[in-house]
CSV table of C-alpha atoms and ligand atoms in Angstrom, one decimal:
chain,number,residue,atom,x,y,z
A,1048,UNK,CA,28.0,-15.9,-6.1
A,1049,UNK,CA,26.7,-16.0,-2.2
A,1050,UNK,CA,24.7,-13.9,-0.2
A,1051,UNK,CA,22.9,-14.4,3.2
A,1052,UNK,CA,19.3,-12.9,2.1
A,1053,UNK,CA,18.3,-12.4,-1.5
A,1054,UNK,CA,15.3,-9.9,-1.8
A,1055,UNK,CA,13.1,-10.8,-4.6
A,1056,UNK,CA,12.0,-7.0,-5.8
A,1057,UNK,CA,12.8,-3.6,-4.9
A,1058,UNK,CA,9.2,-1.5,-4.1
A,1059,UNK,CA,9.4,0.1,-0.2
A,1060,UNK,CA,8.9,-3.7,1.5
A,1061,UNK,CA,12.3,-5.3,-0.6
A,1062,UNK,CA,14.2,-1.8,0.1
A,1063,UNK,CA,13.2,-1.4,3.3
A,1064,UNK,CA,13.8,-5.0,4.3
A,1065,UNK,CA,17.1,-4.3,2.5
A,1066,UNK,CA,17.9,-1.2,4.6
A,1067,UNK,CA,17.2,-3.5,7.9
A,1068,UNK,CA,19.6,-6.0,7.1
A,1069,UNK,CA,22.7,-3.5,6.0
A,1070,UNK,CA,22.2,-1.6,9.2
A,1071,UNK,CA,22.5,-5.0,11.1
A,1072,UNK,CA,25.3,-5.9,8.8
A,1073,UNK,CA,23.4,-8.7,7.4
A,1074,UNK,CA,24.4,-9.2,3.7
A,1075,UNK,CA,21.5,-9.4,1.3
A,1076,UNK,CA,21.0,-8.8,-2.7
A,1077,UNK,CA,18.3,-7.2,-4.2
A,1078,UNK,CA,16.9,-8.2,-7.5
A,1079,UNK,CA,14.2,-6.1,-9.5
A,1080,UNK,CA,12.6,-6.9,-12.9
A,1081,UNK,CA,12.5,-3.6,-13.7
A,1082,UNK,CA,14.8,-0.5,-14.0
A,1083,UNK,CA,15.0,2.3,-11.0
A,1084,UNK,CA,13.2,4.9,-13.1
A,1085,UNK,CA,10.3,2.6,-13.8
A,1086,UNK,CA,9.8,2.1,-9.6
A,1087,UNK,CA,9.9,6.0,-8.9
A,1088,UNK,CA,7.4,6.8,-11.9
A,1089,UNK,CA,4.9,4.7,-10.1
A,1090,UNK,CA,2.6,6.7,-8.3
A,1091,UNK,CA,0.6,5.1,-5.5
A,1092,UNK,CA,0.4,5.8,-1.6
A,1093,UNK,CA,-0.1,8.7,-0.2
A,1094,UNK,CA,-0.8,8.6,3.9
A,1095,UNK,CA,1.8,6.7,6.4
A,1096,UNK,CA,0.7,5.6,9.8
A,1097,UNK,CA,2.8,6.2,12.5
A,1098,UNK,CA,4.7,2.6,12.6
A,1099,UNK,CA,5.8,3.5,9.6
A,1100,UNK,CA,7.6,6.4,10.2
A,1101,UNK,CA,9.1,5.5,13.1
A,1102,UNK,CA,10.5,2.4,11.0
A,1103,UNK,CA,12.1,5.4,8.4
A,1104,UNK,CA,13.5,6.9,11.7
A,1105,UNK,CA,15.1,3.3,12.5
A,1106,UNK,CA,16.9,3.0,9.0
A,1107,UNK,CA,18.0,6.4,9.4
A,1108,UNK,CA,16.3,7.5,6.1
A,1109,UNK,CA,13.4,9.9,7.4
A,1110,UNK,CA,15.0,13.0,7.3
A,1111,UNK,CA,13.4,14.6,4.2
A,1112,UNK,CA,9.8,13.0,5.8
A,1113,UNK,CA,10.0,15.1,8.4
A,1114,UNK,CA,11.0,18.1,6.5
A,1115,UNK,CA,8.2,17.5,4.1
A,1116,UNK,CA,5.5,15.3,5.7
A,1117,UNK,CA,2.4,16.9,6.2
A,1118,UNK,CA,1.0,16.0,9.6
A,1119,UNK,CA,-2.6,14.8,9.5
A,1120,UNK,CA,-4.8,15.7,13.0
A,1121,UNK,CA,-8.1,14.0,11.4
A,1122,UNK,CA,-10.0,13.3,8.1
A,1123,UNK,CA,-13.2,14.1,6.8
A,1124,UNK,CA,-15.8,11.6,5.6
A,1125,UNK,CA,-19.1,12.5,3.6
A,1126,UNK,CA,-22.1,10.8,2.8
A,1127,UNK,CA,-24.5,12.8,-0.4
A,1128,UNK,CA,-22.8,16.0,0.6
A,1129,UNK,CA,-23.3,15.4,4.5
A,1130,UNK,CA,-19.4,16.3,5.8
A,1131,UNK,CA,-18.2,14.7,9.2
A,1132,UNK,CA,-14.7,15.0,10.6
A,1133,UNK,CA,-12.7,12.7,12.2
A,1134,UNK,CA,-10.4,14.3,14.6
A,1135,UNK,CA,-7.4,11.1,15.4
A,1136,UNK,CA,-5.3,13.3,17.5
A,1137,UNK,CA,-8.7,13.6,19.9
A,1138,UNK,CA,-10.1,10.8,19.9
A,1139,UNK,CA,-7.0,8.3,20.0
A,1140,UNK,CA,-4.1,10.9,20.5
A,1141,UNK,CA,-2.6,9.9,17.3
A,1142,UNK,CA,-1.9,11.4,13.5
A,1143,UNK,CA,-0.9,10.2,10.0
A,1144,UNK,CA,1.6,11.7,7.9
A,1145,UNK,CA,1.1,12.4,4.1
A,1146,UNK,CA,4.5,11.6,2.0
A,1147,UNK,CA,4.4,9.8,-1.2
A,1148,UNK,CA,5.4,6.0,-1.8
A,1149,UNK,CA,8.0,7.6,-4.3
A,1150,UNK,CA,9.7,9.6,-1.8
A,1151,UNK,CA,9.9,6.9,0.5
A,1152,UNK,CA,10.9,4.6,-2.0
A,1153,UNK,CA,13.6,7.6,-3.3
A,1154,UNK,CA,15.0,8.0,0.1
A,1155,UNK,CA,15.9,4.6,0.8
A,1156,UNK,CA,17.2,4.0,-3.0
A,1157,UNK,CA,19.3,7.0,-2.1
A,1158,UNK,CA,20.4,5.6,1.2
A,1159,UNK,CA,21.1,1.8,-0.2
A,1160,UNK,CA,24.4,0.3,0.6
A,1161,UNK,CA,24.1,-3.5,-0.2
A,1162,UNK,CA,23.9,-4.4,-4.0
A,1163,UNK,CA,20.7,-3.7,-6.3
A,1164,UNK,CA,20.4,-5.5,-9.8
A,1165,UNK,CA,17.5,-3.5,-11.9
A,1166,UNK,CA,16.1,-4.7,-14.9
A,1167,UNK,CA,16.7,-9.0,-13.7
A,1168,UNK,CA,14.9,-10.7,-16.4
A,1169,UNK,CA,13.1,-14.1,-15.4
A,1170,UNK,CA,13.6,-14.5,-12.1
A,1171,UNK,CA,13.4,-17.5,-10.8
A,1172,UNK,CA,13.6,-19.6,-7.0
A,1173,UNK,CA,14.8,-22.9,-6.2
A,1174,UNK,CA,14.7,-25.2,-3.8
A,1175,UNK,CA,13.9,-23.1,-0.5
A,1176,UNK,CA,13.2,-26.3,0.9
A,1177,UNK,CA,16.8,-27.6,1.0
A,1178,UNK,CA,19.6,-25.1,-0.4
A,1179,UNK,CA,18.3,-22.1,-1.7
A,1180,UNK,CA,19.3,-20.4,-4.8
A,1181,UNK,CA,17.8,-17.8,-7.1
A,1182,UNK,CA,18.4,-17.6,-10.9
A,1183,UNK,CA,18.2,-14.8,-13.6
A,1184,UNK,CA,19.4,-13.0,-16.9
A,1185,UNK,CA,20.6,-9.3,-17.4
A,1186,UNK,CA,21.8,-8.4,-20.8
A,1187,UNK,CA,21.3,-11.9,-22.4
A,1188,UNK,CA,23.8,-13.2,-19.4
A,1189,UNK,CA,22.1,-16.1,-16.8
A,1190,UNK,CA,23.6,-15.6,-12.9
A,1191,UNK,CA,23.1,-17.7,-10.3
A,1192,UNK,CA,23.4,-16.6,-6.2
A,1193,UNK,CA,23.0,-18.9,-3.5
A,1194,UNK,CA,21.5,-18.2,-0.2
A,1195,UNK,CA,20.5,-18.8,3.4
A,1196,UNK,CA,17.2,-17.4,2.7
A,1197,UNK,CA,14.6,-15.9,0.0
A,1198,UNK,CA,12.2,-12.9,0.6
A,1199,UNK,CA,9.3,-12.3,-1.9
A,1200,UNK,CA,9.0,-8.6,-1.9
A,1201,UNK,CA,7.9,-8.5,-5.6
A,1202,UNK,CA,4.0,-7.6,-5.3
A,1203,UNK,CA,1.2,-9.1,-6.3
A,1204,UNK,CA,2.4,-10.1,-9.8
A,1205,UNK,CA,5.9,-11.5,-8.4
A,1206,UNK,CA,7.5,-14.6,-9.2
A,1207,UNK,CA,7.9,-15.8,-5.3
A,1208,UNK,CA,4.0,-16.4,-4.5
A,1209,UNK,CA,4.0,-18.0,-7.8
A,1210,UNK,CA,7.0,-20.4,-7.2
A,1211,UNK,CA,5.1,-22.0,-4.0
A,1212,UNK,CA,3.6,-25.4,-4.9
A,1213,UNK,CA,-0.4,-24.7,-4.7
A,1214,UNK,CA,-1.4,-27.4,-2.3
A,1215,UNK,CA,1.2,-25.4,0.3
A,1216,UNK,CA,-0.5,-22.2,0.0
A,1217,UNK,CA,-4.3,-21.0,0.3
A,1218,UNK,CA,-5.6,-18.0,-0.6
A,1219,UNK,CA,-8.4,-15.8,-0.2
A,1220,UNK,CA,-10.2,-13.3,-2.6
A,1221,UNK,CA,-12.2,-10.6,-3.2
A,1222,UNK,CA,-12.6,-8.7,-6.4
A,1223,UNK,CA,-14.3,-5.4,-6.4
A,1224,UNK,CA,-16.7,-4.7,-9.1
A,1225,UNK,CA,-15.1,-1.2,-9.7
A,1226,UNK,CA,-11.6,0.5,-9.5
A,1227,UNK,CA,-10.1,3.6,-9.0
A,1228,UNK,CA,-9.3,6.5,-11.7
A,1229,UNK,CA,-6.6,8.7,-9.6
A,1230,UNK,CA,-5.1,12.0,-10.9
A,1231,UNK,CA,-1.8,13.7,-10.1
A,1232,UNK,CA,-2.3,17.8,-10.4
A,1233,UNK,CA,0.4,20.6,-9.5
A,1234,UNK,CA,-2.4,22.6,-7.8
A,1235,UNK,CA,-2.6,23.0,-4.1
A,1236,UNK,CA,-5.2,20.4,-2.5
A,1237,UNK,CA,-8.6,21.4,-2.1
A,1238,UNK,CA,-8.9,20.9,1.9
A,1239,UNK,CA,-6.1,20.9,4.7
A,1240,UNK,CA,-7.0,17.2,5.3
A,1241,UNK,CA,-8.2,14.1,3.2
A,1242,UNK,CA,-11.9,14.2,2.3
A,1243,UNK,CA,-13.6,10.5,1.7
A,1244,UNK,CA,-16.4,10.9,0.3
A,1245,UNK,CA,-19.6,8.9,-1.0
A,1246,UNK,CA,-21.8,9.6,-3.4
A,1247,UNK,CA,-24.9,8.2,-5.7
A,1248,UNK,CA,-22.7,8.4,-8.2
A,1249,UNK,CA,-19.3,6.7,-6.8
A,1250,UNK,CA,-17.0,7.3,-4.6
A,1251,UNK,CA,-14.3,10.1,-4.3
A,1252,UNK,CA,-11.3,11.0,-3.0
A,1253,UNK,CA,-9.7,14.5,-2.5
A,1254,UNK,CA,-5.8,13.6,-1.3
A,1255,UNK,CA,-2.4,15.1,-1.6
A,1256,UNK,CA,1.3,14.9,-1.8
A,1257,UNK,CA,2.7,18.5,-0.9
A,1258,UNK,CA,1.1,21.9,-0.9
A,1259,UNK,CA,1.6,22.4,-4.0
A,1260,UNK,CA,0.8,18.9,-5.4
A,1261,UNK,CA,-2.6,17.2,-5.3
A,1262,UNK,CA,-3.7,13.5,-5.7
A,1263,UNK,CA,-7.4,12.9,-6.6
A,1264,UNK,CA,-10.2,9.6,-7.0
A,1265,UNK,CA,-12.9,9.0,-8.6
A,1266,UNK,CA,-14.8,5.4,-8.3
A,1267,UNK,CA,-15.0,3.9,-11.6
A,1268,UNK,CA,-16.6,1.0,-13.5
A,1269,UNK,CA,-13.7,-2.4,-14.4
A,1270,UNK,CA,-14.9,-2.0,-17.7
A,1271,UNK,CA,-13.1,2.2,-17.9
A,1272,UNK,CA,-10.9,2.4,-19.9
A,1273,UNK,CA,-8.3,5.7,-19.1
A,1274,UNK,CA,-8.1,6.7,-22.7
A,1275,UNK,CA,-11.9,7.6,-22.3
A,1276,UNK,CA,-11.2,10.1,-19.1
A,1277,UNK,CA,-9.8,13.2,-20.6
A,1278,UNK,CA,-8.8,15.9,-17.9
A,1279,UNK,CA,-12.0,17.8,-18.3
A,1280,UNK,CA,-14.3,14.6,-18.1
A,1281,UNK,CA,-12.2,13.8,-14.7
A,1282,UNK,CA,-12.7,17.0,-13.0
A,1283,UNK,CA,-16.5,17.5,-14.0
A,1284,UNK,CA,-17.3,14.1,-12.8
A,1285,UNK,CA,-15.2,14.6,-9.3
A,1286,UNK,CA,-17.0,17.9,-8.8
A,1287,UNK,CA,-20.4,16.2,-8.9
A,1288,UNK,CA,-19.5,14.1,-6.3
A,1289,UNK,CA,-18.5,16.2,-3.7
A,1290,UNK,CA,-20.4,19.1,-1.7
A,1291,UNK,CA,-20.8,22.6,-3.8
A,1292,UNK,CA,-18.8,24.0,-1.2
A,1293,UNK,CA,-15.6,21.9,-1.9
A,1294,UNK,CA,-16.3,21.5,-5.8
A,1295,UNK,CA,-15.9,25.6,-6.0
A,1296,UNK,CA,-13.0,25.8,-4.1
A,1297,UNK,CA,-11.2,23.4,-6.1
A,1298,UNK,CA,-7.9,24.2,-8.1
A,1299,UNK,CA,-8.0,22.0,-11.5
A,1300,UNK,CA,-5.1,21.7,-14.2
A,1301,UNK,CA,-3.2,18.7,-16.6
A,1302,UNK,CA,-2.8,16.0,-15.0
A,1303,UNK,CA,0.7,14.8,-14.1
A,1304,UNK,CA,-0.1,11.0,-14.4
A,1305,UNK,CA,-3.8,9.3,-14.7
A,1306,UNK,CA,-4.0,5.7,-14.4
A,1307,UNK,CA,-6.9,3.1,-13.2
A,1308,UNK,CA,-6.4,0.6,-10.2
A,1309,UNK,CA,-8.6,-2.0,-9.7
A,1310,UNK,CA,-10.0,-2.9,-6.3
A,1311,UNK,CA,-8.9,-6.3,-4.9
A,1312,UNK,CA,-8.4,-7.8,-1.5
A,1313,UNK,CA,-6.4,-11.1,-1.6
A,1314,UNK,CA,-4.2,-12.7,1.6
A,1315,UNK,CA,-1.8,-15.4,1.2
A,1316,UNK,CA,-1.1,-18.4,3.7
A,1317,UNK,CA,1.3,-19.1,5.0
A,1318,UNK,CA,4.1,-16.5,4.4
A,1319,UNK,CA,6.8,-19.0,5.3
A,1320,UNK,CA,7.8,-22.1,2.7
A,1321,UNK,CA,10.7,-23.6,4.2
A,1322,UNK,CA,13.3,-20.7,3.4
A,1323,UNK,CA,11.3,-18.7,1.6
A,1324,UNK,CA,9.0,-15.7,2.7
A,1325,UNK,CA,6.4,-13.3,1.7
A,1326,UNK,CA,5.9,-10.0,2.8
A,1327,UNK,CA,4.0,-6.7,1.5
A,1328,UNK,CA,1.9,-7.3,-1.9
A,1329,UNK,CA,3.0,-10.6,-2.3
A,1330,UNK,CA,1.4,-11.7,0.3
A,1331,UNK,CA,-1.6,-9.7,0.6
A,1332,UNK,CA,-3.6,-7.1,-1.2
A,1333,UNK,CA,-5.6,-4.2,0.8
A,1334,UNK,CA,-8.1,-1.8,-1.5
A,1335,UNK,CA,-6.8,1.4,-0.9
A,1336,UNK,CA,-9.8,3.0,0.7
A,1337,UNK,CA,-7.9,2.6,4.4
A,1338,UNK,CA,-4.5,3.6,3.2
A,1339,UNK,CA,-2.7,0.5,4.4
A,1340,UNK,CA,-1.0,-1.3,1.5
A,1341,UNK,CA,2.0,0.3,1.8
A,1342,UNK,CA,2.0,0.5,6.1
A,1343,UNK,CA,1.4,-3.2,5.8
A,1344,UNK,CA,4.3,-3.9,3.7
A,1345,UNK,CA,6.1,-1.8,6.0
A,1346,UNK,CA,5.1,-3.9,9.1
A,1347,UNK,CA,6.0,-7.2,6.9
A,1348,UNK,CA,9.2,-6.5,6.8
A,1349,UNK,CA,9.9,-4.5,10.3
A,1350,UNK,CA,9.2,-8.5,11.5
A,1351,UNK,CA,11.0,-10.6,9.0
A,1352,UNK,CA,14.0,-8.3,9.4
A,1353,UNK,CA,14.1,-8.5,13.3
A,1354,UNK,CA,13.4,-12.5,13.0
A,1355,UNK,CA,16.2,-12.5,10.4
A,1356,UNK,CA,18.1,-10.0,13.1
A,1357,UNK,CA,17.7,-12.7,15.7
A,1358,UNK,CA,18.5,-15.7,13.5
A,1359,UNK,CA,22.2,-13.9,12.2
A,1360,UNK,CA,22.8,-12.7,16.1
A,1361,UNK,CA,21.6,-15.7,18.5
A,1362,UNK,CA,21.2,-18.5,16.1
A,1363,UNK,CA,17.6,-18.7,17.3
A,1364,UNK,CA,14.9,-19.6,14.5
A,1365,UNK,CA,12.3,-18.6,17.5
A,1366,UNK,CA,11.5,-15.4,14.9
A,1367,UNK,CA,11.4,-16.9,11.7
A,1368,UNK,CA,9.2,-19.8,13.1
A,1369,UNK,CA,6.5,-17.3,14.3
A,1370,UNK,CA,6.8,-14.3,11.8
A,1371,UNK,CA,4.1,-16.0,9.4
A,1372,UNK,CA,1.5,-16.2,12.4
A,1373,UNK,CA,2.1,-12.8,13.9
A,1374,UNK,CA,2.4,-11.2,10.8
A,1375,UNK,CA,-1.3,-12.7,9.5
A,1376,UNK,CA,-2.9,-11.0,12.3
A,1377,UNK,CA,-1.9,-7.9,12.1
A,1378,UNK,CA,-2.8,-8.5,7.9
A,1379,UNK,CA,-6.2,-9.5,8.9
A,1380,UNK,CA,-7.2,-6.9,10.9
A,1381,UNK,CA,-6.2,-4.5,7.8
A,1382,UNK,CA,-8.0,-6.3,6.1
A,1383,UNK,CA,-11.0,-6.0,7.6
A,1384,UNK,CA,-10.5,-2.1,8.3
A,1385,UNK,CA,-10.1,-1.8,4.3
A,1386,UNK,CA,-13.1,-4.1,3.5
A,1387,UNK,CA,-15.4,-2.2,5.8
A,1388,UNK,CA,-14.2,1.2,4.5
A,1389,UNK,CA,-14.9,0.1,0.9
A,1390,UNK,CA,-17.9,-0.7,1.9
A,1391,UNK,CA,-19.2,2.1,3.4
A,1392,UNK,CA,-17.8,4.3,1.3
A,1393,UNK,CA,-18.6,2.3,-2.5
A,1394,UNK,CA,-21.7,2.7,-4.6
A,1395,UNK,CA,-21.9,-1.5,-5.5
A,1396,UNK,CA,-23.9,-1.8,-8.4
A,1397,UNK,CA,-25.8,-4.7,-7.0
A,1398,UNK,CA,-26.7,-3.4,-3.6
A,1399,UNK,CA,-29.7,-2.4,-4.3
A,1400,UNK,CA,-32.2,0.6,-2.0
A,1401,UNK,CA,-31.6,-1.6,1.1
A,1402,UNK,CA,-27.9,-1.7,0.6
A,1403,UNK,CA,-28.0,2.5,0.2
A,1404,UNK,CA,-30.2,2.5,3.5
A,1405,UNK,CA,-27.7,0.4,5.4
A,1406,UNK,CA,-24.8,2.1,3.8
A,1407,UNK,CA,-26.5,5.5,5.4
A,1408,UNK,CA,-27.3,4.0,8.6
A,1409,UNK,CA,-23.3,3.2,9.0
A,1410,UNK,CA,-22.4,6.6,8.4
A,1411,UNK,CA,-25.0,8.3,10.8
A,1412,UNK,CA,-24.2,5.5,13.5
A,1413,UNK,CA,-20.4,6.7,13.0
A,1414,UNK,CA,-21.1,10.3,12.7
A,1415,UNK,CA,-22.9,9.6,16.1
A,1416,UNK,CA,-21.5,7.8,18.3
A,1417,UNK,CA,-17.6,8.5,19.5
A,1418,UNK,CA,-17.1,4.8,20.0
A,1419,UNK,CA,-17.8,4.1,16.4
A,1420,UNK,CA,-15.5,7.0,15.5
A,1421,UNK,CA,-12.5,5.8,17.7
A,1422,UNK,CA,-12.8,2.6,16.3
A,1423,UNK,CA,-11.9,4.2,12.8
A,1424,UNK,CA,-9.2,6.4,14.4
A,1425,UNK,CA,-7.5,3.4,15.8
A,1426,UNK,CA,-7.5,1.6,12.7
A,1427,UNK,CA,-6.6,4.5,10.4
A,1428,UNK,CA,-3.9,5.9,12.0
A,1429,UNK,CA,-2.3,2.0,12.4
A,1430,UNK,CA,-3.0,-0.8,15.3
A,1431,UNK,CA,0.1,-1.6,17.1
A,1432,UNK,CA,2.4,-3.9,15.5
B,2966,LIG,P1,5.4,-3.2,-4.9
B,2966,LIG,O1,5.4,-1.8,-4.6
B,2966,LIG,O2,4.4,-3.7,-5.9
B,2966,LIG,O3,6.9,-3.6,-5.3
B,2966,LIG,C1,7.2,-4.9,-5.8
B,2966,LIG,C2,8.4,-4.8,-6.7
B,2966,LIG,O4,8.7,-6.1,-7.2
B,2966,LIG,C3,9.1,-6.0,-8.5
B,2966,LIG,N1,8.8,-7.3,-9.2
B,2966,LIG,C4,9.8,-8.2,-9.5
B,2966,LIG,N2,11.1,-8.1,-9.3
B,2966,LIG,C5,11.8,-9.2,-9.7
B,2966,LIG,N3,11.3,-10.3,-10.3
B,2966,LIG,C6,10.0,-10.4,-10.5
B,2966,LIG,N4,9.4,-11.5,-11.1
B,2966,LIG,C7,9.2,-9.3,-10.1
B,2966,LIG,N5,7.8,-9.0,-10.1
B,2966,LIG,C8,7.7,-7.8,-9.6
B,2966,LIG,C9,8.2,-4.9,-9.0
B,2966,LIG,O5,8.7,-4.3,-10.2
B,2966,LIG,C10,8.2,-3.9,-7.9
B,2966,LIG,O6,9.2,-3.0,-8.0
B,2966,LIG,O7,5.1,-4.0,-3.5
B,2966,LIG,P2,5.6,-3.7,-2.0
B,2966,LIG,O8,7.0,-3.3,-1.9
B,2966,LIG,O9,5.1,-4.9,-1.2
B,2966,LIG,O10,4.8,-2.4,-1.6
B,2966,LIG,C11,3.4,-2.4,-1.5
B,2966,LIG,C12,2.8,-1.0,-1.9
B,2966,LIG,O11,3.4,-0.6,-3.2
B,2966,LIG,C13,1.3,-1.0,-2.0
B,2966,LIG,O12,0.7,-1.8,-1.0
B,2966,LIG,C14,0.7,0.4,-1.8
B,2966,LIG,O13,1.1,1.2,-2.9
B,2966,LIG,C15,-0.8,0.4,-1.7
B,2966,LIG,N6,-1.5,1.7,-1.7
B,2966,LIG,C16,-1.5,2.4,-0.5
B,2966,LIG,N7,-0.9,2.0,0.6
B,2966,LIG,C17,-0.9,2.7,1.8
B,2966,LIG,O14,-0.4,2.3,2.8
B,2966,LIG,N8,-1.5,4.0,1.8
B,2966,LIG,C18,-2.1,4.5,0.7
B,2966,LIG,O15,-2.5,5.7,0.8
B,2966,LIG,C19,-2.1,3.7,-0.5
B,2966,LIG,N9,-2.7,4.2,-1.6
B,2966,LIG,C20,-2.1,2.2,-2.9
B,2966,LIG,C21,-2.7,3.5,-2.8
B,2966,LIG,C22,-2.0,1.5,-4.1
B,2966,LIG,C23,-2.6,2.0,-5.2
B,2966,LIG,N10,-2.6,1.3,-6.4
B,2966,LIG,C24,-2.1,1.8,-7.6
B,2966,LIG,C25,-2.8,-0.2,-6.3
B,2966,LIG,C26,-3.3,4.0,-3.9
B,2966,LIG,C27,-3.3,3.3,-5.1
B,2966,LIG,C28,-4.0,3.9,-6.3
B,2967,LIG,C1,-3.3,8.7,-2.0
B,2967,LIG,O1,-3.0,9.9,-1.7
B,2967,LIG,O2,-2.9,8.2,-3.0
B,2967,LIG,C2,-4.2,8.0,-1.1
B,2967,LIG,C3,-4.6,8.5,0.1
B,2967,LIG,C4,-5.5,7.8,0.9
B,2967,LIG,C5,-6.0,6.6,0.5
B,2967,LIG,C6,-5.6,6.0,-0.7
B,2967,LIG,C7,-4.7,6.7,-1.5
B,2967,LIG,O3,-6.9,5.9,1.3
């Protein structure tokens, strides 16, 4: 078996990637460890930037998003019950729209016309320094495909990353000392827009998906486990951390999923070995405080598939010789814009009373000064690509 591109895993960076290179007529493969149902049933970004949705526009897959999306003018931010709003539209004429990483991952499922293999057991890459060719089993059965080139979409856990020699990679890393306990509610959201908020006790976020459907955070120690958070412990604990105001008004009920994600940021480099390439979680990791994970993986692959565009069309390599470089700087500015909202936003157990007072003297600075609060708008709502 031959293909042009095989796509190493099918979250929104391998399908979107995938999209790309049917439109163009490029042929690719696309090979996930796991089955379809397993991808949709994972429930994890809520808020795209612009870029993105003008990349569903491009692979002709956004027309549910814009009958569903829920355009977002601003955000609010609170520090101990203090509330500030962020208005992006004024201060940098830009918005975000809310639509789950399922639906965007449904719609291009839906609209996939190149072949998908679910449930690929032991993947495996070779030699994407010479001929490339990726091996796996389904059903007991081993399969070979050879290829032009290799793109690790497969996440953090993937087998791409893990298939580069180490002394042709470095990495960088930062492990939170907390994670995230998140909630999924049929109840309508509490507030019309996002609410961020920080409190003595951990951090908290009030999000949605539709509204009807609400997504909820609370900051949580590494050592939770989610057996111990029934529904009731969850909702008491969120309602102590936001103002009395907002804790009234909210709707509770069962929960519709509960899980714990820990808080990591990581970045790979290079994201080029020889034929091979990384893009979206493989090759980086954003905490989720700045919403980019998923708009980063998005950006990954708008680039590799115009480089791959260019290689297919004008035999230039012009593309794939710079994607790694342009694509790290746009990374690293996310990952600064994450860091820096973690950080303002976190309780960190060792910061101690001068860590609080600097923590408060961010938020008033922001909450001050419009500079300070277009800087956030810019980098919320997605810096150009
Ligand atoms: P994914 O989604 O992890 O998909 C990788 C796919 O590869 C498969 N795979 C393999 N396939 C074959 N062989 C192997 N050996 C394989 N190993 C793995 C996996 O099964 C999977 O299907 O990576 P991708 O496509 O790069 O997409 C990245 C996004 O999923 C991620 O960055 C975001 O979800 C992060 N994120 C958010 N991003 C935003 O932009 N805005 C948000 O509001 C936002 N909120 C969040 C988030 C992530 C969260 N969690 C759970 C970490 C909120 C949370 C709680
Ligand atoms: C979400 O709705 O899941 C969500 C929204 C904003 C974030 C992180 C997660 O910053």
């Amino acid at each position: 078996m031959r293909t042009k591109v095989v796509i190493v895993g099918a979250g929104p960076a391998g399908l979107m990637l995938g999209r790309l290179l049917d439109l163009a007529g490029i042929e690719n493969l696309i090979l996930e460890r796991k089955s379809a149902d397993y991808v949709l049933g994972r429930i994890r970004a809520g808020v795209l930037e612009q870029g993105a949705v003008d990349l569903m526009d491009r692979a002709q897959v956004s027309e549910r998003l814009h009958e569903e999306g829920l355009i977002h003018d601003g955000t609010v931010l609170s520090f101990d019950g203090d509330s500030h709003r962020i208005d992006f539209a004024q201060l940098v004429g830009r918005r975000v729209t809310v639509y789950g990483q399922t639906e965007v991952t449904r719609d291009l499922m839906d609209a996939r016309q190149g072949q998908t293999i679910y449930e690929a057991e032991d993947v495996q890459l070779h030699d994407f320094d010479g001929k490339p060719y990726v091996t796996w089993r389904k059903d007991g059965v081993s399969h070979r495909v050879d290829c032009d080139y290799i793109a690790g979409c497969d996440g953090y856990h993937g087998a791409s990353r893990a298939s580069v020699p180490q002394d042709a990679i470095k990495t960088f890393e930062r492990i939170y000392p907390f994670g995230w306990l998140g909630i999924l509610v049929d109840k309508p959201p509490v507030a019309h827009e996002l609410i961020y908020a920080h409190h003595e006790r951990g951090f908290a976020l009030c999000s949605q998906r539709s509204p009807t459907r609400s997504r909820y955070y609370v900051q949580v120690a590494n050592s939770e486990k989610v057996e111990d958070w029934s529904d009731d412990r969850f909702w008491d604990e969120l309602r102590r951390r936001l103002d009395p105001a907002t804790a009234e008004a909210m709707q509770t009920g069962e929960s519709l999923e509960k899980s714990i994600a820990p808080l990591r940021s990581f970045v790979a480099e290079p994201l080029r070995f020889g034929r091979l390439f990384l893009a979206g979680d493989a090759a980086h990791i954003v905490p989720p405080t700045g919403a980019k994970g998923l708009n980063l993986a998005m950006s990954d692959v708008a680039m590799l598939a115009d480089a791959l565009i260019e290689f297919y069309g004008e035999t230039s390599t012009a593309g794939l010789d710079f994607y790694s470089a342009k694509a790290l700087s746009r990374i690293w500015k996310a990952e600064r814009f994450s860091w820096w909202m973690t950080s303002l936003l976190h309780v960190f157990p060792d910061s101690g009373d001068f860590g609080r007072r600097i923590q408060r003297a961010e938020f008033d600075y922001l909450t001050g000064s419009v500079a300070a609060q277009q800087s956030l708008a810019e980098n919320y709502t997605g810096l150009p690509q």
